[in-house]
């Protein structure tokens, strides 16, 4: 299409059309935390039935579960996870919350979702890490049956946990088998207090050796240097890492290694990594040739759907619609699923887009 025609198309795109397109688009989401995505109704019910000290009204519960629009830093934002984790300490609660999230994602046309959480944060009332994984897997499988969504799970290891605990969790997977649906490990948590991912190398290498994929949270504190540290563990994908853009050598290395950045612009503003959405480097990273995906991080803590995140990527960050579509499709390439599922989803996505000329620029 000639540039003039293309620009006319973009300027003709009114906000309602953009929102409708983003909603209807089949989407894939790779960076999504279970504990950051609780429905307030479910949280109220679990707090009441388990006697957990928490707000008793919907508005009060939302007030605690939704994070501030901008926090002082990552550590301050992480406080929004304290109540969800307190509510997620038995198998029935975990199952319910996982099913809710799968339903919510299917309802906004997310056709493929990877859901992550830290099993070892949910063992305070006697569950083992493996039992936590199995409960979430049951809830996710029950909710995805009969809905147009494929779900895979990622077990997050915490930076704050002793390396030996993380290693023991993975060693149990090695000894007793990986529960169905679990496809990867992640490393996450406070970076300022626990900046060195190298401490968890043994757990991560063991996970890789038993066929699990590897992703690492990096750069929610400490900028490009933290992304570089994470890269030393050879993750296939880095969760966040937007400030890699500040280091041209690192950008070249990410491109060279084909490492993905699973970006979450709204969450990054909340954690004060970038001052505003308009400042988010998503577009610059994409144009530099870094492989990126677009995600919410947290449905509730960030109070944002993937549809809304897509709208913001166009309206506030400046992606064109064909760029947005390319980023959406790219998530299927980055997905930690088997090749048959990937090929099937790609076919479904492309078949849908064939009737939407705005997306392909055709
Ligand atoms: Zn995250």
PDB file of C-alpha atoms and ligand atoms in Angstrom, residues 31-33 81 116 186 188 217 220 239-240 262 264 267 296-298, ligand 1:
ATOM      1  CA  UNK A  31       3.420 -13.042  30.675  1.00  0.00           C
ATOM      2  CA  UNK A  32       0.514 -13.309  33.094  1.00  0.00           C
ATOM      3  CA  UNK A  33       0.602 -13.882  36.851  1.00  0.00           C
ATOM      4  CA  UNK A  81       0.452  -9.486  45.977  1.00  0.00           C
ATOM      5  CA  UNK A 116       2.664 -18.291  35.954  1.00  0.00           C
ATOM      6  CA  UNK A 186      10.649 -18.559  35.670  1.00  0.00           C
ATOM      7  CA  UNK A 188      10.998 -13.461  39.722  1.00  0.00           C
ATOM      8  CA  UNK A 217      12.185 -11.673  35.136  1.00  0.00           C
ATOM      9  CA  UNK A 220      12.174  -4.163  36.867  1.00  0.00           C
ATOM     10  CA  UNK A 239      10.039 -11.116  31.387  1.00  0.00           C
ATOM     11  CA  UNK A 240      10.179  -7.279  31.077  1.00  0.00           C
ATOM     12  CA  UNK A 262       7.837 -10.316  27.155  1.00  0.00           C
ATOM     13  CA  UNK A 264       4.074  -5.295  29.908  1.00  0.00           C
ATOM     14  CA  UNK A 267       2.791  -2.725  34.634  1.00  0.00           C
ATOM     15  CA  UNK A 296      -0.560  -7.422  30.828  1.00  0.00           C
ATOM     16  CA  UNK A 297       1.547  -9.000  33.617  1.00  0.00           C
ATOM     17  CA  UNK A 298      -1.506  -8.906  35.903  1.00  0.00           C
TER      18      UNK A 298
HETATM   19 ZN1  LIG B   1       5.846 -10.542  35.584  1.00  0.00          ZN
END
